[in-house]
Coordinates of C-alpha atoms in Angstrom, one line a residue:
M17 CA -93.4 17.7 -47.6
G18 CA -94.0 17.7 -51.7
A19 CA -90.7 17.9 -51.8
R20 CA -90.7 16.0 -55.3
K21 CA -93.0 17.5 -57.0
G22 CA -92.6 19.8 -59.6
V23 CA -88.7 17.8 -59.9
R24 CA -88.2 16.2 -62.5
G25 CA -86.8 12.0 -62.5
A26 CA -84.3 11.5 -60.2
A27 CA -82.7 15.0 -60.7
A28 CA -84.2 15.9 -57.2
G29 CA -83.6 19.5 -56.6
A30 CA -82.8 20.3 -60.4
P31 CA -84.3 24.2 -60.7
M32 CA -87.5 24.7 -63.1
R33 CA -87.3 26.6 -65.9
G34 CA -90.1 28.4 -66.9
K35 CA -91.2 30.5 -70.0
G36 CA -88.2 32.7 -71.0
G37 CA -85.8 30.7 -68.9
S38 CA -87.4 32.0 -65.3
H39 CA -87.3 30.0 -62.6
N40 CA -91.2 29.0 -61.8
R41 CA -92.2 30.8 -58.1
R42 CA -95.3 29.1 -58.2
R43 CA -95.6 28.9 -54.3
T44 CA -97.2 26.6 -51.9
R45 CA -98.0 25.4 -48.4
C46 CA -95.1 23.8 -46.7
P47 CA -97.0 21.3 -43.4
T48 CA -93.7 21.1 -42.3
L49 CA -91.9 24.8 -41.8
N50 CA -95.7 26.2 -41.6
T51 CA -94.1 28.5 -44.2
C52 CA -94.8 29.3 -47.8
R53 CA -91.6 28.3 -50.3
P54 CA -91.1 27.9 -54.0
M55 CA -92.4 24.6 -55.1
N56 CA -89.3 23.6 -56.3
T57 CA -87.1 23.6 -53.2
R58 CA -87.1 21.3 -50.2
P59 CA -85.2 21.7 -47.2
A60 CA -81.7 21.7 -46.9
G61 CA -81.4 18.7 -45.0
H62 CA -82.8 16.8 -48.1
A63 CA -81.1 18.2 -50.8
L64 CA -77.9 16.8 -48.6
V65 CA -79.2 13.5 -49.1
E66 CA -79.7 14.2 -52.5
A67 CA -76.4 15.3 -53.3
L68 CA -74.8 11.9 -51.9
V69 CA -77.3 9.7 -54.0
A70 CA -75.9 11.9 -56.6
Q71 CA -72.8 11.1 -55.4
G72 CA -73.4 7.2 -55.8
V73 CA -73.7 6.3 -51.9
D74 CA -76.8 4.1 -51.1
T75 CA -75.9 3.5 -47.3
A76 CA -74.6 5.8 -44.1
F77 CA -73.8 5.2 -41.1
G78 CA -74.5 7.1 -37.7
V79 CA -75.9 7.6 -34.4
P80 CA -79.4 9.6 -34.9
G81 CA -79.2 13.2 -33.2
E82 CA -81.7 16.1 -32.8
S83 CA -79.1 18.5 -34.4
Y84 CA -79.8 17.0 -37.6
L85 CA -83.3 15.8 -38.0
A86 CA -84.0 17.1 -41.1
V87 CA -81.3 15.0 -42.6
L88 CA -82.8 12.0 -41.1
D89 CA -86.1 13.4 -42.3
G90 CA -84.3 13.2 -45.6
F91 CA -83.0 10.0 -45.9
H92 CA -87.1 8.6 -45.0
E93 CA -87.7 11.1 -48.2
H94 CA -86.1 8.7 -50.5
R95 CA -85.0 5.9 -48.2
E96 CA -85.6 3.4 -51.3
R97 CA -82.6 4.6 -52.7
I98 CA -80.6 5.2 -49.6
R99 CA -80.1 3.8 -46.0
F100 CA -79.1 5.2 -42.9
V101 CA -77.7 2.5 -40.5
A102 CA -78.4 3.7 -37.3
C103 CA -75.5 2.4 -34.6
R104 CA -74.7 1.9 -31.2
Q105 CA -72.2 4.4 -30.6
E106 CA -70.4 6.8 -32.4
G107 CA -67.1 5.0 -32.5
G108 CA -68.5 2.7 -34.0
A109 CA -70.2 4.1 -36.8
A110 CA -67.2 6.2 -37.5
F111 CA -65.1 3.0 -37.7
M112 CA -68.0 1.2 -40.3
A113 CA -68.1 4.7 -42.4
E114 CA -64.1 4.2 -42.4
A115 CA -64.2 0.4 -43.6
Q116 CA -66.8 1.7 -45.8
G117 CA -64.4 3.8 -47.6
K118 CA -62.4 0.8 -47.3
L119 CA -64.2 -1.5 -49.4
S120 CA -65.5 1.3 -51.9
G121 CA -62.6 3.4 -52.7
R122 CA -64.9 6.6 -52.4
P123 CA -65.6 8.7 -48.9
G124 CA -67.6 6.7 -46.5
I125 CA -70.6 8.4 -44.9
C126 CA -71.2 9.1 -41.0
F127 CA -73.7 11.2 -39.4
V128 CA -73.3 12.1 -35.6
T129 CA -74.8 15.1 -33.6
R130 CA -72.9 17.9 -32.1
G131 CA -70.4 17.5 -28.9
P132 CA -70.1 14.0 -27.5
G133 CA -71.3 12.7 -30.9
A134 CA -68.2 14.2 -32.7
T135 CA -66.3 13.4 -30.3
N136 CA -66.8 10.0 -29.8
A137 CA -66.6 9.7 -34.0
S138 CA -62.7 11.2 -33.7
I139 CA -61.6 7.8 -33.4
G140 CA -62.7 6.2 -37.0
V141 CA -61.6 9.9 -38.4
H142 CA -57.9 9.4 -36.9
T143 CA -57.8 6.0 -38.3
A144 CA -59.1 7.1 -41.5
F145 CA -56.6 10.1 -41.6
Q146 CA -53.6 7.9 -40.6
D147 CA -54.9 4.5 -43.1
S148 CA -55.6 7.5 -46.3
T149 CA -59.0 6.2 -46.2
P150 CA -61.9 9.1 -48.0
M151 CA -64.0 9.1 -45.6
V152 CA -66.6 12.3 -44.8
L153 CA -68.2 13.2 -41.2
F154 CA -71.1 15.0 -41.3
V155 CA -71.6 16.9 -37.7
G156 CA -75.2 18.6 -36.5
Q157 CA -74.0 21.9 -34.9
V158 CA -76.1 24.3 -32.8
A159 CA -78.3 26.7 -34.3
S160 CA -76.2 30.0 -35.8
D161 CA -78.0 32.9 -33.6
Q162 CA -76.5 30.1 -30.6
R163 CA -72.7 30.2 -31.7
D164 CA -70.4 31.2 -29.6
R165 CA -71.8 31.4 -26.3
E166 CA -70.5 27.7 -25.3
A167 CA -74.3 26.6 -25.7
F168 CA -75.7 22.9 -25.3
Q169 CA -72.7 20.9 -26.7
E170 CA -71.1 23.3 -28.8
L171 CA -67.3 23.2 -30.0
D172 CA -65.5 25.0 -32.7
Y173 CA -64.5 22.0 -35.0
R174 CA -62.0 23.6 -36.9
Q175 CA -60.4 23.7 -33.5
V176 CA -61.2 20.0 -32.5
F177 CA -60.3 18.0 -35.6
G178 CA -57.4 20.8 -36.5
P179 CA -56.6 19.9 -40.5
G180 CA -53.0 19.8 -40.8
T181 CA -50.4 17.3 -41.6
L182 CA -50.6 16.1 -37.8
G183 CA -54.4 16.6 -37.7
M184 CA -57.2 14.6 -37.9
A185 CA -59.1 15.7 -41.1
K186 CA -57.5 17.4 -44.6
W187 CA -60.5 20.1 -44.4
V188 CA -63.0 21.1 -41.8
G189 CA -65.8 23.0 -43.4
E190 CA -69.4 25.0 -41.8
V191 CA -72.2 25.2 -44.0
H192 CA -74.0 28.7 -43.1
D193 CA -76.1 29.3 -46.5
A194 CA -78.3 26.6 -47.5
D195 CA -77.8 27.3 -50.9
R196 CA -74.5 26.6 -50.5
L197 CA -74.4 23.2 -49.6
P198 CA -74.3 21.4 -52.6
E199 CA -71.0 23.3 -53.1
Y200 CA -69.7 22.0 -49.9
V201 CA -70.7 18.7 -50.0
A202 CA -68.9 18.5 -54.0
R203 CA -65.8 20.0 -52.0
A204 CA -65.9 17.5 -49.3
F205 CA -65.8 14.5 -52.2
H206 CA -63.3 16.1 -54.0
T207 CA -60.7 16.8 -50.7
A208 CA -61.5 13.1 -49.7
M209 CA -60.3 11.4 -52.4
Q210 CA -57.9 13.7 -54.1
G211 CA -53.8 13.4 -53.8
R212 CA -53.3 11.2 -50.9
P213 CA -56.9 10.2 -49.6
G214 CA -58.5 11.4 -46.2
P215 CA -61.6 12.0 -44.0
V216 CA -63.5 15.3 -44.4
V217 CA -65.7 17.2 -41.5
L218 CA -68.7 19.1 -42.9
V219 CA -70.3 20.9 -39.5
L220 CA -73.9 21.3 -40.5
P221 CA -75.8 24.0 -38.1
E222 CA -79.7 22.8 -37.2
D223 CA -80.9 26.1 -38.5
M224 CA -79.4 25.8 -41.6
L225 CA -80.5 22.4 -42.2
A226 CA -84.4 23.2 -42.1
A227 CA -84.0 26.5 -44.2
P228 CA -85.4 25.9 -47.5
T229 CA -83.1 26.0 -50.6
A230 CA -83.7 25.3 -54.5
A231 CA -79.9 24.7 -54.8
P232 CA -78.9 22.3 -57.5
V233 CA -77.6 18.6 -57.2
L234 CA -74.0 18.8 -58.6
P235 CA -73.0 15.3 -60.8
R236 CA -70.8 12.8 -59.6
I237 CA -67.3 13.6 -58.2
E238 CA -64.4 12.0 -59.8
P239 CA -60.8 13.4 -58.1
A240 CA -58.4 14.5 -60.2
T241 CA -55.5 12.2 -60.5
A242 CA -51.4 12.3 -60.9
W243 CA -49.8 10.4 -63.2
P244 CA -46.1 10.1 -62.4
A245 CA -43.5 11.9 -64.8
P246 CA -42.2 10.5 -68.2
G247 CA -38.4 11.3 -67.3
A248 CA -38.6 10.1 -63.6
M249 CA -39.9 7.0 -65.3
R250 CA -36.9 6.7 -67.0
D251 CA -34.6 7.5 -64.3
L252 CA -36.2 4.8 -62.0
R253 CA -36.0 2.1 -64.6
A254 CA -32.0 3.5 -64.9
M255 CA -32.1 2.6 -61.2
L256 CA -33.5 -0.6 -61.4
A257 CA -31.2 -1.6 -64.2
A258 CA -28.4 -1.1 -61.8
A259 CA -29.4 -2.9 -58.9
Q260 CA -27.9 -5.6 -57.3
R261 CA -30.8 -6.7 -54.9
P262 CA -33.7 -4.6 -55.4
F263 CA -37.0 -4.7 -53.3
V264 CA -40.4 -3.1 -53.5
I265 CA -43.0 -2.0 -50.3
A266 CA -46.5 -2.0 -51.8
G267 CA -49.3 -0.9 -50.0
G268 CA -51.4 2.5 -48.9
S269 CA -55.1 3.1 -50.3
G270 CA -56.3 4.3 -53.8
W271 CA -55.0 1.0 -55.9
T272 CA -57.6 -0.6 -58.4
A273 CA -57.8 -3.7 -58.9
E274 CA -56.6 -3.0 -62.9
S275 CA -53.3 -0.9 -61.1
V276 CA -52.8 -3.9 -58.7
Q277 CA -52.9 -6.3 -61.3
A278 CA -50.7 -4.1 -63.6
L279 CA -48.3 -4.0 -60.2
Q280 CA -48.3 -7.7 -60.3
R281 CA -47.1 -7.9 -64.2
F282 CA -44.3 -5.3 -63.6
A283 CA -43.2 -7.1 -60.8
E284 CA -43.0 -10.1 -62.7
N285 CA -41.3 -8.6 -66.0
W286 CA -38.7 -7.4 -63.5
G287 CA -38.2 -10.8 -61.4
L288 CA -38.7 -8.7 -58.1
P289 CA -39.5 -9.5 -54.7
V290 CA -42.5 -7.8 -53.3
G291 CA -43.4 -7.3 -49.7
C292 CA -47.0 -5.7 -48.4
G293 CA -46.6 -2.3 -46.2
F294 CA -48.4 -2.8 -42.8
R295 CA -52.1 -3.5 -42.7
F296 CA -52.1 -3.5 -46.3
Q297 CA -51.3 -7.1 -47.3
D298 CA -54.0 -7.1 -49.6
T299 CA -52.2 -4.8 -52.4
F300 CA -50.3 -8.1 -53.7
D301 CA -51.2 -11.9 -53.7
N302 CA -49.7 -13.4 -51.1
R303 CA -49.7 -16.7 -53.3
H304 CA -47.9 -15.4 -55.4
P305 CA -43.8 -16.8 -56.3
L306 CA -42.9 -13.0 -55.3
Y307 CA -44.3 -12.4 -52.4
A308 CA -42.1 -11.6 -49.5
G309 CA -44.6 -11.2 -46.5
D310 CA -45.8 -8.2 -44.4
V311 CA -43.7 -5.4 -43.5
G312 CA -45.3 -4.6 -40.2
I313 CA -45.5 -5.3 -36.7
A314 CA -43.6 -8.8 -35.6
L315 CA -41.5 -8.4 -38.5
N316 CA -40.1 -11.8 -40.4
P317 CA -36.5 -11.6 -39.1
K318 CA -35.4 -12.7 -42.3
L319 CA -37.6 -9.8 -44.2
A320 CA -36.0 -7.3 -41.9
Q321 CA -32.8 -8.0 -42.6
R322 CA -33.4 -8.6 -46.0
I323 CA -34.6 -4.9 -46.5
R324 CA -31.7 -3.8 -44.7
E325 CA -29.1 -5.5 -47.4
A326 CA -30.9 -4.6 -50.1
D327 CA -29.3 -2.0 -52.4
L328 CA -32.8 0.0 -54.0
V329 CA -35.9 0.3 -52.1
L330 CA -38.9 1.0 -54.1
A331 CA -41.6 2.0 -52.3
V332 CA -45.3 2.6 -53.8
G333 CA -48.1 4.0 -52.1
V334 CA -47.0 3.6 -48.5
R335 CA -46.0 6.3 -46.2
L336 CA -43.3 4.8 -44.9
G337 CA -44.0 5.5 -41.4
E338 CA -43.5 4.4 -38.4
M339 CA -44.6 0.2 -38.1
T340 CA -43.8 -0.5 -42.0
T341 CA -40.4 0.7 -41.1
S342 CA -39.7 -0.8 -37.6
G343 CA -39.5 2.3 -35.9
Y344 CA -37.9 4.0 -38.4
T345 CA -34.7 1.6 -38.4
L346 CA -35.4 -0.8 -41.4
L347 CA -34.8 2.4 -43.5
Q348 CA -32.5 5.2 -41.7
V349 CA -33.9 8.8 -41.4
P350 CA -33.6 10.8 -43.0
R351 CA -31.0 9.6 -46.1
P352 CA -31.3 5.6 -45.8
A353 CA -28.3 3.5 -46.4
Q354 CA -30.7 2.1 -49.2
K355 CA -30.7 3.8 -52.6
L356 CA -34.9 5.0 -51.9
V357 CA -37.3 5.3 -54.7
H358 CA -41.2 6.6 -53.3
M359 CA -44.0 7.4 -55.1
H360 CA -47.3 8.1 -53.4
A361 CA -50.4 10.0 -54.5
G362 CA -49.7 12.9 -51.4
A363 CA -47.1 15.7 -52.6
E364 CA -46.8 16.8 -49.0
E365 CA -45.9 12.7 -48.3
L366 CA -42.8 13.0 -50.3
G367 CA -39.8 14.2 -48.7
R368 CA -41.9 14.3 -45.5
V369 CA -39.6 11.7 -43.6
Y370 CA -36.9 10.4 -45.9
S371 CA -35.1 11.8 -48.3
A372 CA -35.4 9.9 -51.6
D373 CA -33.6 9.2 -54.3
L374 CA -36.4 9.6 -56.6
M375 CA -39.3 11.0 -55.5
L376 CA -42.7 10.6 -58.3
Q377 CA -46.2 11.5 -57.4
S378 CA -48.9 9.7 -58.3
A379 CA -51.9 8.2 -57.5
M380 CA -52.2 4.4 -56.9
C381 CA -54.9 3.6 -59.5
H382 CA -52.0 4.8 -62.1
A383 CA -49.0 3.6 -60.1
G384 CA -49.4 0.2 -61.4
K385 CA -49.6 0.8 -64.8
A386 CA -46.8 3.5 -64.8
L387 CA -44.5 0.9 -63.6
E388 CA -45.8 -1.7 -66.0
T389 CA -44.6 0.3 -68.9
L390 CA -41.1 -0.1 -67.7
A391 CA -39.3 -2.2 -70.1
A392 CA -37.3 -4.9 -68.2
P393 CA -33.7 -5.8 -69.8
A394 CA -33.7 -9.2 -71.3
G395 CA -32.8 -12.5 -69.6
T396 CA -32.8 -13.8 -66.3
P397 CA -32.2 -10.7 -63.4
R398 CA -29.0 -10.8 -61.5
W399 CA -31.2 -11.0 -58.0
A400 CA -33.7 -14.3 -59.3
D401 CA -32.0 -15.8 -56.3
W402 CA -32.7 -13.3 -53.9
A403 CA -36.5 -13.0 -55.2
A404 CA -36.4 -16.6 -54.7
A405 CA -35.4 -17.0 -51.4
A406 CA -37.4 -13.9 -50.2
H407 CA -40.7 -15.8 -51.0
A408 CA -38.9 -19.3 -49.3
D409 CA -38.3 -16.8 -46.1
Y410 CA -42.4 -16.2 -46.5
E411 CA -43.0 -19.7 -46.6
A412 CA -41.1 -21.0 -43.7
N413 CA -42.6 -18.2 -41.4
H414 CA -45.9 -19.9 -42.2
V415 CA -44.5 -23.2 -40.1
A416 CA -45.0 -22.6 -36.3
P417 CA -44.5 -24.8 -33.4
E418 CA -47.3 -26.4 -31.8
V419 CA -48.8 -24.9 -29.0
V420 CA -51.4 -26.3 -26.8
P421 CA -54.4 -26.4 -25.8
M422 CA -55.1 -24.0 -27.9
D423 CA -52.9 -23.4 -31.3
M424 CA -53.8 -19.6 -32.7
A425 CA -51.3 -20.6 -36.0
Q426 CA -53.7 -24.0 -36.7
V427 CA -56.6 -21.7 -35.8
M428 CA -55.9 -19.2 -38.5
K429 CA -55.0 -21.9 -41.1
T430 CA -58.1 -23.6 -40.9
I431 CA -60.2 -20.1 -41.2
Q432 CA -57.7 -19.6 -44.8
R433 CA -58.7 -22.9 -45.5
L434 CA -62.6 -23.5 -44.7
A435 CA -63.3 -19.6 -45.4
P436 CA -64.7 -18.7 -49.5
E437 CA -61.6 -17.0 -51.2
D438 CA -63.2 -13.8 -50.9
T439 CA -63.8 -13.9 -47.7
V440 CA -63.3 -10.1 -45.9
Y441 CA -60.8 -10.3 -42.9
T442 CA -61.4 -7.6 -39.9
N443 CA -59.3 -6.8 -36.8
G444 CA -58.3 -4.2 -34.2
A445 CA -55.4 -3.9 -32.6
G446 CA -53.3 -6.3 -30.2
N447 CA -50.7 -9.1 -30.1
Y448 CA -53.3 -11.5 -31.7
A449 CA -53.7 -9.6 -35.0
G450 CA -50.5 -11.0 -35.1
W451 CA -51.8 -14.5 -35.8
L452 CA -54.3 -13.5 -38.5
H453 CA -51.3 -11.2 -40.4
R454 CA -48.8 -14.1 -40.2
Y455 CA -51.0 -17.0 -41.1
V456 CA -53.5 -16.1 -43.2
R457 CA -52.8 -15.4 -47.0
Y458 CA -54.6 -12.3 -48.4
F459 CA -55.4 -12.3 -52.5
G460 CA -54.6 -9.7 -54.1
L461 CA -57.6 -7.1 -54.4
Q462 CA -57.9 -7.3 -58.4
H463 CA -59.3 -11.0 -57.4
H464 CA -62.1 -10.3 -55.1
G465 CA -61.4 -6.1 -53.9
R466 CA -60.2 -5.5 -50.7
T467 CA -59.8 -8.4 -48.4
Q468 CA -57.7 -6.8 -45.4
L469 CA -60.0 -4.0 -43.2
A470 CA -57.5 -3.2 -40.6
P471 CA -56.2 0.0 -38.8
T472 CA -52.8 1.2 -39.7
S473 CA -53.4 3.6 -36.7
G474 CA -53.5 0.3 -34.2
A475 CA -56.9 1.6 -33.3
M476 CA -58.8 -0.7 -30.5
G477 CA -62.0 -1.4 -31.3
Y478 CA -62.0 -1.3 -35.3
G479 CA -62.4 -5.1 -36.0
V480 CA -66.3 -5.4 -34.8
P481 CA -67.4 -2.5 -36.5
A482 CA -65.8 -2.9 -39.9
A483 CA -67.0 -6.3 -40.2
V484 CA -70.3 -5.2 -39.6
A485 CA -70.1 -2.5 -42.2
A486 CA -68.1 -5.1 -44.8
S487 CA -71.3 -7.4 -44.3
L488 CA -74.2 -5.1 -44.5
L489 CA -72.2 -3.4 -47.4
Q490 CA -71.1 -6.8 -49.5
P491 CA -74.3 -9.3 -47.6
Q492 CA -73.1 -11.9 -50.5
R493 CA -69.3 -12.2 -48.9
T494 CA -68.1 -14.0 -45.8
V495 CA -66.8 -11.6 -43.6
V496 CA -64.2 -13.2 -40.4
N497 CA -63.9 -10.7 -37.5
I498 CA -60.7 -11.4 -35.6
A499 CA -60.7 -9.4 -32.2
G500 CA -58.6 -9.6 -28.8
D501 CA -61.0 -9.6 -25.4
G502 CA -60.1 -6.1 -24.6
D503 CA -60.3 -4.8 -28.4
F504 CA -63.4 -6.8 -28.6
L505 CA -65.5 -5.0 -25.5
M506 CA -64.5 -1.2 -26.6
T507 CA -67.1 -1.7 -29.9
G508 CA -68.9 -5.2 -28.9
Q509 CA -72.3 -3.2 -29.0
E510 CA -72.3 -3.3 -32.6
L511 CA -73.2 -7.0 -32.5
A512 CA -77.1 -5.3 -31.8
T513 CA -76.6 -3.2 -35.2
A514 CA -75.4 -6.5 -37.4
T515 CA -78.5 -8.3 -36.0
G516 CA -81.0 -5.1 -36.6
Y517 CA -80.0 -4.9 -40.2
G518 CA -79.9 -8.4 -41.0
A519 CA -76.1 -9.1 -41.6
T520 CA -75.9 -13.3 -42.2
R521 CA -72.5 -14.4 -43.3
L522 CA -70.5 -13.0 -40.5
I523 CA -68.3 -14.7 -38.1
S524 CA -66.4 -13.4 -34.9
V525 CA -63.5 -15.2 -33.6
V526 CA -63.2 -13.4 -29.6
V527 CA -59.4 -14.6 -28.7
D528 CA -59.6 -14.3 -24.7
N529 CA -56.5 -14.4 -22.9
G530 CA -58.2 -11.5 -19.9
T531 CA -55.2 -9.3 -20.6
Y532 CA -54.3 -6.5 -22.9
G533 CA -52.0 -8.7 -24.3
T534 CA -49.9 -6.0 -26.2
I535 CA -49.6 -3.9 -23.1
R536 CA -49.0 -6.8 -20.6
M537 CA -46.2 -7.6 -23.6
H538 CA -44.5 -4.7 -23.2
Q539 CA -44.7 -4.1 -19.4
E540 CA -43.0 -7.4 -18.8
R541 CA -40.3 -6.3 -21.0
D542 CA -40.1 -2.7 -19.0
Y543 CA -41.0 -4.1 -15.9
P544 CA -40.7 -7.7 -15.5
G545 CA -43.3 -9.1 -13.0
R546 CA -44.4 -5.9 -12.1
V547 CA -48.0 -6.0 -13.6
S548 CA -50.1 -3.0 -13.2
G549 CA -53.5 -1.8 -15.0
S550 CA -53.3 -4.9 -18.0
D551 CA -55.6 -7.6 -15.7
L552 CA -59.2 -8.3 -17.9
F553 CA -62.4 -9.3 -16.5
N554 CA -64.4 -10.5 -18.7
P555 CA -68.0 -11.8 -19.4
D556 CA -69.0 -15.0 -21.3
F557 CA -68.4 -14.1 -24.6
A558 CA -70.8 -16.2 -26.0
A559 CA -73.4 -15.8 -23.5
L560 CA -73.5 -12.0 -24.8
A561 CA -73.5 -12.7 -28.2
R562 CA -76.6 -14.8 -27.7
A563 CA -78.0 -11.8 -25.9
Y564 CA -77.8 -9.9 -29.3
G565 CA -79.2 -12.8 -30.9
W566 CA -76.1 -14.2 -32.5
R567 CA -75.2 -18.2 -32.6
A568 CA -71.9 -18.3 -30.3
E569 CA -70.0 -21.2 -29.0
R570 CA -67.3 -21.6 -26.3
I571 CA -64.0 -22.9 -27.5
D572 CA -61.0 -24.2 -25.4
A573 CA -58.6 -26.4 -27.2
T574 CA -57.0 -26.9 -30.9
A575 CA -59.7 -30.0 -32.1
Q576 CA -62.4 -28.0 -31.1
F577 CA -62.1 -24.9 -33.9
E578 CA -62.8 -26.5 -37.0
P579 CA -66.3 -27.8 -36.5
A580 CA -67.4 -24.6 -34.7
F581 CA -65.8 -22.8 -37.5
A582 CA -68.1 -24.6 -40.4
A583 CA -70.7 -24.9 -38.2
A584 CA -70.4 -20.9 -38.5
L585 CA -70.1 -20.9 -42.1
D586 CA -73.2 -23.5 -43.0
S587 CA -75.2 -21.3 -40.4
G588 CA -76.7 -18.2 -42.0
R589 CA -76.6 -16.2 -38.8
P590 CA -74.1 -14.0 -37.3
T591 CA -72.1 -16.2 -35.2
L592 CA -69.0 -15.9 -31.9
L593 CA -66.7 -17.9 -31.5
H594 CA -65.3 -17.5 -28.3
V595 CA -61.5 -18.9 -28.2
K596 CA -59.7 -19.2 -24.4
L597 CA -56.0 -18.8 -24.8
D598 CA -53.7 -18.9 -22.3
T599 CA -52.5 -15.4 -20.7
D600 CA -49.0 -16.9 -21.3
V601 CA -49.6 -16.8 -25.1
S602 CA -48.5 -13.6 -25.8
T603 CA -47.2 -13.4 -29.7
T604 CA -46.8 -15.8 -32.7
R605 CA -42.9 -16.0 -31.6
S606 CA -42.9 -15.5 -27.8
T607 CA -44.9 -15.6 -24.3
L608 CA -44.6 -13.8 -21.2
S609 CA -42.5 -15.9 -19.5
A610 CA -39.7 -15.8 -21.8
I611 CA -39.9 -12.2 -22.0
R612 CA -40.2 -11.5 -18.8
A613 CA -36.8 -14.2 -18.0
A614 CA -35.1 -12.5 -21.1
A615 CA -35.7 -8.8 -19.5
M616 CA -34.4 -10.3 -15.8
M617 CA -31.2 -11.4 -17.3
K618 CA -30.6 -8.1 -18.9
K619 CA -31.1 -6.8 -15.4

């Protein structure tokens, strides 16, 4: 195309200056557009790719579509600086971008075509919204002269993604002027990262992307971040000093290694027990003597009682949503029995559900550092025994009765023992994830970065694409995906993406119990013995994986798992381990038979 001619260095798209500061308007023939254009212009699709490079993006995920061919050509033009990973379904691509946002702290990038492409990708956008993950979804749109006719695959994306407190995106924008494209990209990155992070949808009409533009590439965006008010921090110190049984719940997105390390020092200075919000278990080092466990699904009953008995709860970064509060029961709505201090990046989240005694707006990159400045009283805190008991309860929760022939607790402990410290663990939704959450000890992200990628939105199918993304983005790390049989088949075709793009240190453990386990559990509780729609008819998962070029092995007994997992670690190839689990083994704490019997007793 000649797009880089006349552009100095890497600043592709920067306007050239001639004598007197005027733009150099010498024209040249563009063979692709078959028109004349200024020498320093390029198609808007190329300018968009240049803008992503300027933001530090080196990988974008998506499914190609004819509505954004000019962008795909831009990826080809700049292939030495950025790669486009072509996925097998838009839901998988969006999940990969969401995982990218979790791993990097900057927006994950996904490209899809109009209509079905965008609606397929909506599951990843919803996950990014509920998980507070920065992400930008770029959607190809029908040409401008076809709008509002219900043209082929046309949708109004502002209506589809509905920005707002219960929508799927923080902002939806549509670019009609190629020269304004960098402005829109900059706003998308700002919006995705500032306050409570989340997804942005940017809509790209096909004709706009092909239009020439000389718009400059804007510099890398850094978010504006809030620091808690000094007066409010003094109030927090007074509340802590007066407490008898304080408890910290930490989690959410936006944390940095430095801030997490500072949070740990704050907890140590004050001797505070710390639990992690639902599926944010790597916010605090699980090996630490002040760690009390995860505050999420299948919550340790002793931990739940401890939170109810606390006289002060300090919630840092978590939204205090349904999963973290056990259906809004650990903390009463709207006014908890405990004194509540809520620190969150989004002002709109503070006071949204709970009327807290103290509310502090702070980006999580500053939260730990701000808390660390609070000087603790001298001497041993009065709640030292309380904190020690909380950790003892966590340790006791790791002890589980033996289950035969397949003991999932031992499977998870074996993975923990053999896998490297910096292993990334991923999962989707389902009862099977309870074993991962309960028995794997996550390292705080100050040690190795994010080690847990899991959807607080409860989206099935998340784990496989997230694992593929993690393996491609951080190939030096081992990635272990734990998937249920129903969960796996929702996005299992992304095994082909892993193979095609050279993922190696990637292991997927498919837990096959022949049922949608969570739904079956609820059926037995509410309609005991009346099973409908929750049975699954599964393929040979090992054979399926081999068809995608993976190593694979079926495992029927606990003793078979350790040698199979060790071989997978040593193989240098992506590996699937097909683990057969009895349908009756429902959760980490109960069986379907026991759940059914209890429900029948109530009737």
